[in-house]
Amino acid sequence: MKRSIVRIAGVAGALGLALTATACGSSDSGSSSASGKGSITFWGWAPGYADAVAAFNKSHPDLKVTYQAVQPGAKGGYQKMLNAVKAGNAPCLAQVGYETLPSFAAQGALKDVGKYASADQGDYQPAAWKSVTLGGGVYGAPVDTGPMALVYNKKVFDSLGLKPPATWDEYRADAEKIHASNPHRHISSPYLDYDYAGLAWQTGAGWFGVKGDAWQVTMASAANRKVADYWQGLADDGLISGAPMYDQAWYTGIGDGDIATVVGAVWQAGVIKGGAKGGSGQWAVAPLPQWTAGAAQAGNAGGSATAVLKGCDNAEGAWEFAHWLGTDRAAFGTLVEKAALYPAAKKLLDLPQLKGGDPYFGGQKIYDVFAAAAPQVNSSWTWGPLMTKTAADLDDGLGKAWAGKGTIAGALHTAQDQTVGEMKKQGLKVAE
């Protein structure tokens, strides 16, 4: 864990917290024996989690896990968890997105389990492990990741004699040819919050960092301006569809070929399959275009951890289950089938569920592309302490920018100013 500590040294101070491993004696979130066995409770919402818990309990009779389904985080699950922590009756474990984990830390809602977890660091992709570490502590086990690739309509590309673009310059050239072939056709659609973050992530255009004991907010940096101006140029030239991602108009465009690509995470392949059945057999997956020819950099969009919440009095048992959930082959195979999750654990990248050809994608073994991308994800990315607000403020500006009522660069700058203002209001130290 040493390298992770060096990269994020000072985060605990920047959060203004004393993140400790002290248990809250009033919590009834779990019970333990000297060996860490006993019982724990786990809150989450991913399809397949209940099956995984049942399998664990069958094979681990000394440690009972009780699973309780809650609303997805952004739809109320996170607030329920935080309320439970404040009330002293939180579960030991909870499903928490990587982007939200620092926000939980900022509110003192996490428990350090590094004593039990550190030896397992090598089991995970570096970027995933970094996402669960703060200030030298470990606050959960990685479950899945969202390595990005280019999902493209092969039928449209083939009809125009195009190959998957290797660079972003080639991507723009393809966009112009696709739109010229039919004014209803566009290369892509608008990206918001964490989908847009993946575009910045690929090129190392970070949004947050730590300097000494203070946060740095760099959403308006020169590197971010480069990414923003590129996509702004595509939008200004009418090459981006007006259909919001995940809207019915978006699914229609995916299905009939009017939206020719999706720059997205591995799980979006499942979203496309489920919502745009008319495109079956027409789509394929290729590596993400690069800013420099021959480079090998990938972004990430999504992924979550099994976080250990403050008040858990069975940290050893909590880690035992959390680690098992993200590394057990049989259990994760079910999560691939039921939730299209992509493993953060390195040893699971050869799961049979990830090796078969997919009829929707013309029989292509699409997970091979994502497997190659996973180790290329930049592990230096850091999420900020107030991501729910940051994302909401950014989306407000991005939505206007994609509609021609502002710029993407302007949206980033405004979101940075608003985030810094809120951080100072809450007493977090921010580097000038």
XYZ file of C-alpha atoms in Angstrom:
432
model
C 0.000 0.000 0.000
C 3.045 2.261 0.244
C 2.730 3.803 -3.217
C -0.953 4.589 -2.629
C -0.092 6.348 0.622
C 2.510 8.500 -1.106
C 0.105 9.505 -3.879
C -2.650 10.613 -1.551
C -0.646 11.720 1.471
C -2.447 14.486 3.284
C -5.963 13.592 2.179
C -7.061 12.949 5.747
C -5.871 16.419 6.703
C -7.503 17.935 3.642
C -10.788 16.378 4.638
C -10.426 17.977 8.021
C -11.076 14.612 9.662
C -9.451 12.283 12.094
C -10.298 9.077 10.264
C -9.710 6.391 12.838
C -10.442 2.751 13.359
C -12.285 3.354 16.615
C -15.594 1.523 16.723
C -18.786 3.198 17.846
C -19.896 1.073 20.741
C -23.575 1.969 20.361
C -23.870 0.530 16.872
C -25.620 -2.765 16.340
C -24.217 -3.141 12.833
C -22.332 -6.315 13.597
C -20.995 -8.624 16.259
C -17.621 -10.230 16.383
C -15.464 -12.741 18.158
C -11.716 -12.580 18.608
C -11.248 -14.171 15.203
C -13.498 -11.671 13.458
C -16.345 -14.157 12.963
C -19.940 -13.420 13.922
C -22.519 -11.471 11.922
C -22.604 -8.357 9.770
C -25.174 -6.459 7.712
C -24.660 -5.272 4.138
C -26.713 -2.658 2.262
C -26.638 -2.459 -1.536
C -28.704 -2.497 -4.706
C -26.798 -4.258 -7.493
C -28.603 -7.215 -9.089
C -26.935 -10.423 -7.983
C -25.783 -9.192 -4.576
C -28.443 -11.186 -2.738
C -27.302 -14.348 -4.542
C -23.689 -13.631 -3.616
C -24.560 -13.212 0.054
C -26.478 -16.497 0.048
C -23.478 -18.266 -1.491
C -21.120 -16.743 1.076
C -23.286 -17.766 4.008
C -23.463 -21.319 2.698
C -19.678 -21.612 2.479
C -18.812 -19.548 5.591
C -20.958 -20.888 8.453
C -18.983 -18.969 11.105
C -19.777 -15.528 9.643
C -23.354 -14.633 8.781
C -24.014 -11.765 6.367
C -27.490 -10.241 6.204
C -28.191 -8.420 2.950
C -30.705 -5.585 2.800
C -31.581 -4.004 -0.542
C -31.769 -0.192 -0.567
C -32.426 2.366 -3.261
C -29.463 3.136 -5.560
C -27.142 5.693 -3.997
C -28.198 8.747 -5.976
C -31.866 7.851 -5.491
C -31.754 7.864 -1.725
C -29.479 5.007 -0.735
C -26.525 7.203 0.191
C -28.601 9.500 2.362
C -30.093 6.501 4.141
C -26.580 5.237 4.866
C -25.372 8.595 6.168
C -28.460 8.993 8.328
C -27.829 5.552 9.810
C -24.212 6.431 10.597
C -25.342 9.597 12.409
C -27.939 7.607 14.340
C -25.368 4.992 15.355
C -27.179 2.076 13.744
C -25.493 1.784 10.359
C -24.684 -1.565 8.766
C -21.083 -2.700 8.679
C -20.972 -2.661 4.884
C -22.544 -0.647 2.093
C -22.277 -0.374 -1.668
C -20.689 3.017 -2.395
C -19.492 4.346 -5.750
C -15.824 5.291 -5.944
C -16.759 8.874 -6.785
C -18.819 9.155 -3.583
C -16.384 7.518 -1.176
C -14.489 10.782 -0.438
C -17.806 12.469 0.352
C -18.501 9.766 2.953
C -15.011 10.327 4.351
C -15.626 14.068 4.543
C -18.659 13.351 6.719
C -16.794 10.949 8.976
C -18.835 7.973 7.822
C -16.065 5.450 7.084
C -13.978 3.014 9.112
C -10.349 2.167 8.368
C -9.798 -1.569 7.832
C -6.231 -1.295 6.579
C -5.080 -3.634 9.358
C -6.893 -6.469 7.612
C -6.969 -5.226 4.021
C -3.443 -4.110 3.192
C -2.153 -7.590 2.438
C -4.756 -7.944 -0.328
C -3.792 -4.801 -2.280
C -2.135 -6.834 -5.026
C -5.423 -8.544 -5.866
C -6.864 -5.397 -7.483
C -6.298 -3.063 -10.405
C -4.173 -0.125 -9.145
C -6.779 2.519 -10.006
C -9.481 0.572 -8.150
C -7.319 0.163 -5.053
C -6.490 3.849 -5.002
C -10.222 4.591 -5.069
C -10.729 2.931 -1.672
C -7.703 4.472 0.059
C -7.619 7.870 1.752
C -4.838 9.326 3.856
C -3.140 5.951 4.203
C -6.297 4.181 5.381
C -8.343 1.566 3.530
C -12.102 2.075 3.686
C -13.539 -0.705 1.565
C -12.913 -3.393 -1.014
C -13.114 -2.681 -4.755
C -15.834 -4.600 -6.562
C -16.086 -3.446 -10.167
C -14.551 -0.900 -12.502
C -15.621 0.926 -15.673
C -12.719 0.837 -18.160
C -13.687 2.740 -21.288
C -13.586 1.868 -24.969
C -15.190 2.973 -28.231
C -18.501 1.265 -28.959
C -19.299 1.920 -32.614
C -21.844 1.019 -35.272
C -19.798 -1.260 -37.511
C -22.511 -1.311 -40.162
C -22.341 2.472 -40.543
C -18.546 2.524 -40.461
C -18.263 -0.286 -43.025
C -20.747 1.387 -45.369
C -18.484 4.449 -45.481
C -15.215 2.539 -45.672
C -14.184 3.656 -42.176
C -12.114 1.792 -39.617
C -12.221 2.385 -35.873
C -10.249 5.595 -35.238
C -6.918 5.198 -33.476
C -6.671 8.870 -32.483
C -9.078 11.646 -31.548
C -8.084 13.489 -34.734
C -9.218 10.466 -36.732
C -12.399 10.348 -34.674
C -13.213 13.895 -35.716
C -12.511 13.102 -39.372
C -14.855 10.111 -39.141
C -17.487 12.333 -37.508
C -17.415 14.695 -40.461
C -17.787 11.852 -42.984
C -20.608 10.209 -41.051
C -22.581 13.441 -40.726
C -21.962 14.308 -44.388
C -23.396 10.948 -45.444
C -26.722 11.735 -43.758
C -27.638 14.940 -41.878
C -29.530 12.843 -39.317
C -26.397 10.918 -38.431
C -24.068 12.030 -35.650
C -20.883 10.623 -34.238
C -21.981 10.721 -30.616
C -24.252 12.331 -28.026
C -23.775 14.651 -25.022
C -21.842 13.436 -21.981
C -22.607 14.529 -18.415
C -21.030 14.170 -14.958
C -19.152 10.881 -14.572
C -19.389 9.921 -18.249
C -17.730 13.233 -19.115
C -15.213 12.727 -16.305
C -14.014 9.585 -18.068
C -13.025 11.669 -21.092
C -10.864 13.897 -18.883
C -9.564 10.926 -16.905
C -8.057 9.312 -20.006
C -5.748 12.218 -20.738
C -4.718 12.843 -17.136
C -6.773 16.035 -16.850
C -7.540 15.580 -13.163
C -10.250 17.448 -11.275
C -8.947 17.165 -7.714
C -5.685 16.673 -5.914
C -4.013 17.304 -2.587
C -1.238 19.759 -1.770
C 0.031 19.439 1.769
C -3.053 19.444 3.956
C -5.296 21.212 1.444
C -7.451 20.221 -1.488
C -6.619 21.389 -4.998
C -9.457 21.816 -7.502
C -8.234 21.738 -11.104
C -11.355 21.296 -13.232
C -10.498 24.449 -15.186
C -6.856 23.493 -15.853
C -5.164 23.728 -19.261
C -5.369 19.944 -19.632
C -9.113 20.046 -18.998
C -9.470 22.946 -21.430
C -7.880 20.788 -24.135
C -10.477 18.058 -23.669
C -13.323 20.551 -23.369
C -12.360 22.473 -26.501
C -12.127 19.264 -28.521
C -15.680 18.208 -27.684
C -16.886 21.792 -27.968
C -15.601 21.827 -31.534
C -17.580 18.697 -32.387
C -20.714 20.222 -30.875
C -20.239 23.593 -32.597
C -19.959 21.858 -35.959
C -23.202 19.941 -35.471
C -21.520 16.543 -35.163
C -23.017 15.685 -31.756
C -26.583 14.417 -31.488
C -29.016 16.397 -29.384
C -30.438 13.218 -27.849
C -29.538 13.068 -24.136
C -27.731 9.902 -23.158
C -30.113 7.241 -21.789
C -33.151 9.147 -23.104
C -35.526 7.208 -25.386
C -34.348 9.335 -28.301
C -30.816 8.146 -27.560
C -31.846 4.497 -27.629
C -33.707 5.104 -30.887
C -30.610 6.696 -32.422
C -28.440 3.814 -31.262
C -30.882 1.313 -32.721
C -31.238 2.901 -36.174
C -27.633 4.051 -36.599
C -28.253 7.793 -36.351
C -25.901 7.822 -33.346
C -22.811 6.020 -34.564
C -20.633 5.763 -31.454
C -20.669 5.698 -27.689
C -17.444 6.497 -25.884
C -18.207 4.641 -22.725
C -17.517 2.175 -19.960
C -17.819 -1.583 -20.154
C -21.225 -1.598 -18.456
C -22.662 0.642 -21.184
C -22.430 -2.259 -23.595
C -25.139 -3.908 -21.510
C -27.188 -0.694 -21.452
C -27.070 -0.513 -25.249
C -28.028 -4.168 -25.656
C -30.991 -3.817 -23.335
C -32.350 -0.531 -24.664
C -31.603 -0.638 -28.396
C -32.449 -4.150 -29.494
C -32.870 -2.984 -33.092
C -29.117 -2.494 -33.375
C -28.301 -6.147 -32.694
C -25.528 -7.445 -34.931
C -24.524 -3.960 -36.070
C -22.245 -2.853 -33.239
C -18.650 -3.565 -32.247
C -16.098 -2.445 -29.665
C -12.636 -0.976 -30.271
C -9.935 0.578 -28.061
C -10.423 4.181 -27.022
C -8.955 6.714 -29.490
C -5.723 8.269 -28.208
C -4.564 11.861 -28.091
C -1.158 10.731 -29.373
C -0.798 7.901 -31.873
C 0.524 4.770 -30.225
C -0.311 5.832 -26.687
C -2.154 3.443 -24.410
C -4.301 5.418 -21.996
C -7.825 4.637 -20.879
C -10.392 6.438 -18.801
C -12.834 4.976 -16.300
C -16.524 5.680 -15.778
C -18.243 4.063 -12.844
C -17.425 1.285 -10.430
C -18.158 0.801 -6.756
C -16.742 -0.537 -3.526
C -18.041 -2.476 -0.579
C -17.361 0.271 1.952
C -16.938 -0.265 5.689
C -19.035 2.252 7.611
C -18.206 3.946 10.892
C -19.608 2.009 13.826
C -18.820 -1.443 12.465
C -17.516 -3.484 15.397
C -16.485 -6.478 13.285
C -13.922 -4.977 10.938
C -12.174 -8.298 10.341
C -15.384 -10.030 9.361
C -16.439 -7.058 7.242
C -13.201 -7.221 5.271
C -13.445 -10.997 4.918
C -16.798 -10.713 3.158
C -15.970 -7.542 1.214
C -12.806 -9.087 -0.179
C -14.600 -12.327 -0.986
C -17.392 -10.507 -2.857
C -14.920 -8.876 -5.218
C -12.626 -11.859 -5.747
C -14.673 -15.076 -5.629
C -14.948 -16.513 -9.128
C -18.355 -18.133 -8.823
C -19.944 -15.172 -7.078
C -18.559 -12.635 -9.512
C -19.542 -14.739 -12.473
C -23.126 -14.304 -11.318
C -22.597 -10.545 -10.965
C -21.383 -10.408 -14.575
C -24.467 -12.282 -15.730
C -26.998 -10.354 -13.656
C -25.508 -6.863 -13.371
C -22.906 -6.665 -16.170
C -20.283 -5.767 -13.567
C -16.637 -5.826 -14.643
C -14.227 -7.064 -11.980
C -11.700 -4.877 -10.211
C -9.811 -8.020 -9.163
C -7.031 -8.909 -11.585
C -7.465 -12.663 -11.263
C -11.087 -12.486 -12.455
C -10.393 -11.011 -15.876
C -10.420 -14.512 -17.376
C -13.882 -15.452 -16.100
C -15.810 -17.608 -18.604
C -18.613 -15.025 -18.565
C -16.121 -12.511 -19.989
C -14.778 -14.760 -22.733
C -17.711 -15.651 -24.953
C -18.728 -13.944 -28.174
C -21.717 -11.600 -27.970
C -24.327 -11.900 -30.741
C -25.367 -8.261 -30.308
C -21.820 -7.295 -31.222
C -21.590 -9.633 -34.185
C -20.094 -12.446 -32.126
C -17.165 -10.291 -31.002
C -15.526 -11.127 -27.674
C -15.992 -7.564 -26.486
C -14.615 -8.072 -22.984
C -11.180 -8.697 -24.476
C -11.075 -5.013 -25.437
C -12.048 -3.889 -21.953
C -9.572 -6.321 -20.378
C -6.787 -4.651 -22.351
C -8.043 -1.216 -21.292
C -8.336 -1.968 -17.562
C -4.596 -1.792 -16.725
C -4.299 1.342 -18.893
C -6.595 3.360 -16.624
C -4.703 6.277 -15.112
C -4.378 5.486 -11.396
C -3.613 9.087 -10.388
C -7.250 10.224 -10.613
C -8.727 11.580 -7.358
C -12.382 12.318 -6.637
C -13.348 15.370 -4.602
C -15.070 15.487 -1.212
C -18.392 16.935 -2.439
C -19.017 15.056 -5.661
C -22.810 15.048 -5.449
C -22.852 18.856 -5.543
C -19.940 19.099 -7.961
C -21.675 16.775 -10.419
C -24.986 18.636 -10.144
C -23.333 22.002 -10.762
C -21.325 20.603 -13.659
C -24.370 19.009 -15.267
C -26.206 22.310 -15.204
C -23.423 23.910 -17.223
C -22.771 20.946 -19.491
C -26.437 20.639 -20.403
C -26.457 24.261 -21.523
C -23.149 23.902 -23.358
C -24.247 20.906 -25.406
C -27.381 22.892 -26.336
C -25.296 25.832 -27.564
C -26.016 28.105 -24.582
C -22.506 28.158 -23.157
C -19.257 26.253 -23.408
C -17.946 23.063 -21.862
C -14.871 24.915 -20.632
C -17.135 27.494 -19.030
C -19.160 24.763 -17.344
C -15.997 23.310 -15.831
C -14.829 26.710 -14.618
C -18.193 27.497 -13.013
C -18.375 24.057 -11.372
C -14.875 24.598 -9.985
C -15.788 27.982 -8.515
C -18.977 26.611 -6.965
C -17.190 23.571 -5.558
C -14.424 25.664 -4.010
C -17.008 27.990 -2.487
C -18.914 25.115 -0.923
C -15.738 23.454 0.330
C -14.700 26.642 2.118
C -18.216 27.049 3.495
C -17.966 23.583 5.018
C -14.574 24.331 6.523
C -12.441 22.255 4.135
C -9.020 23.705 3.379
C -8.466 24.605 -0.269
C -5.106 25.455 -1.835
C -5.142 28.756 -3.714
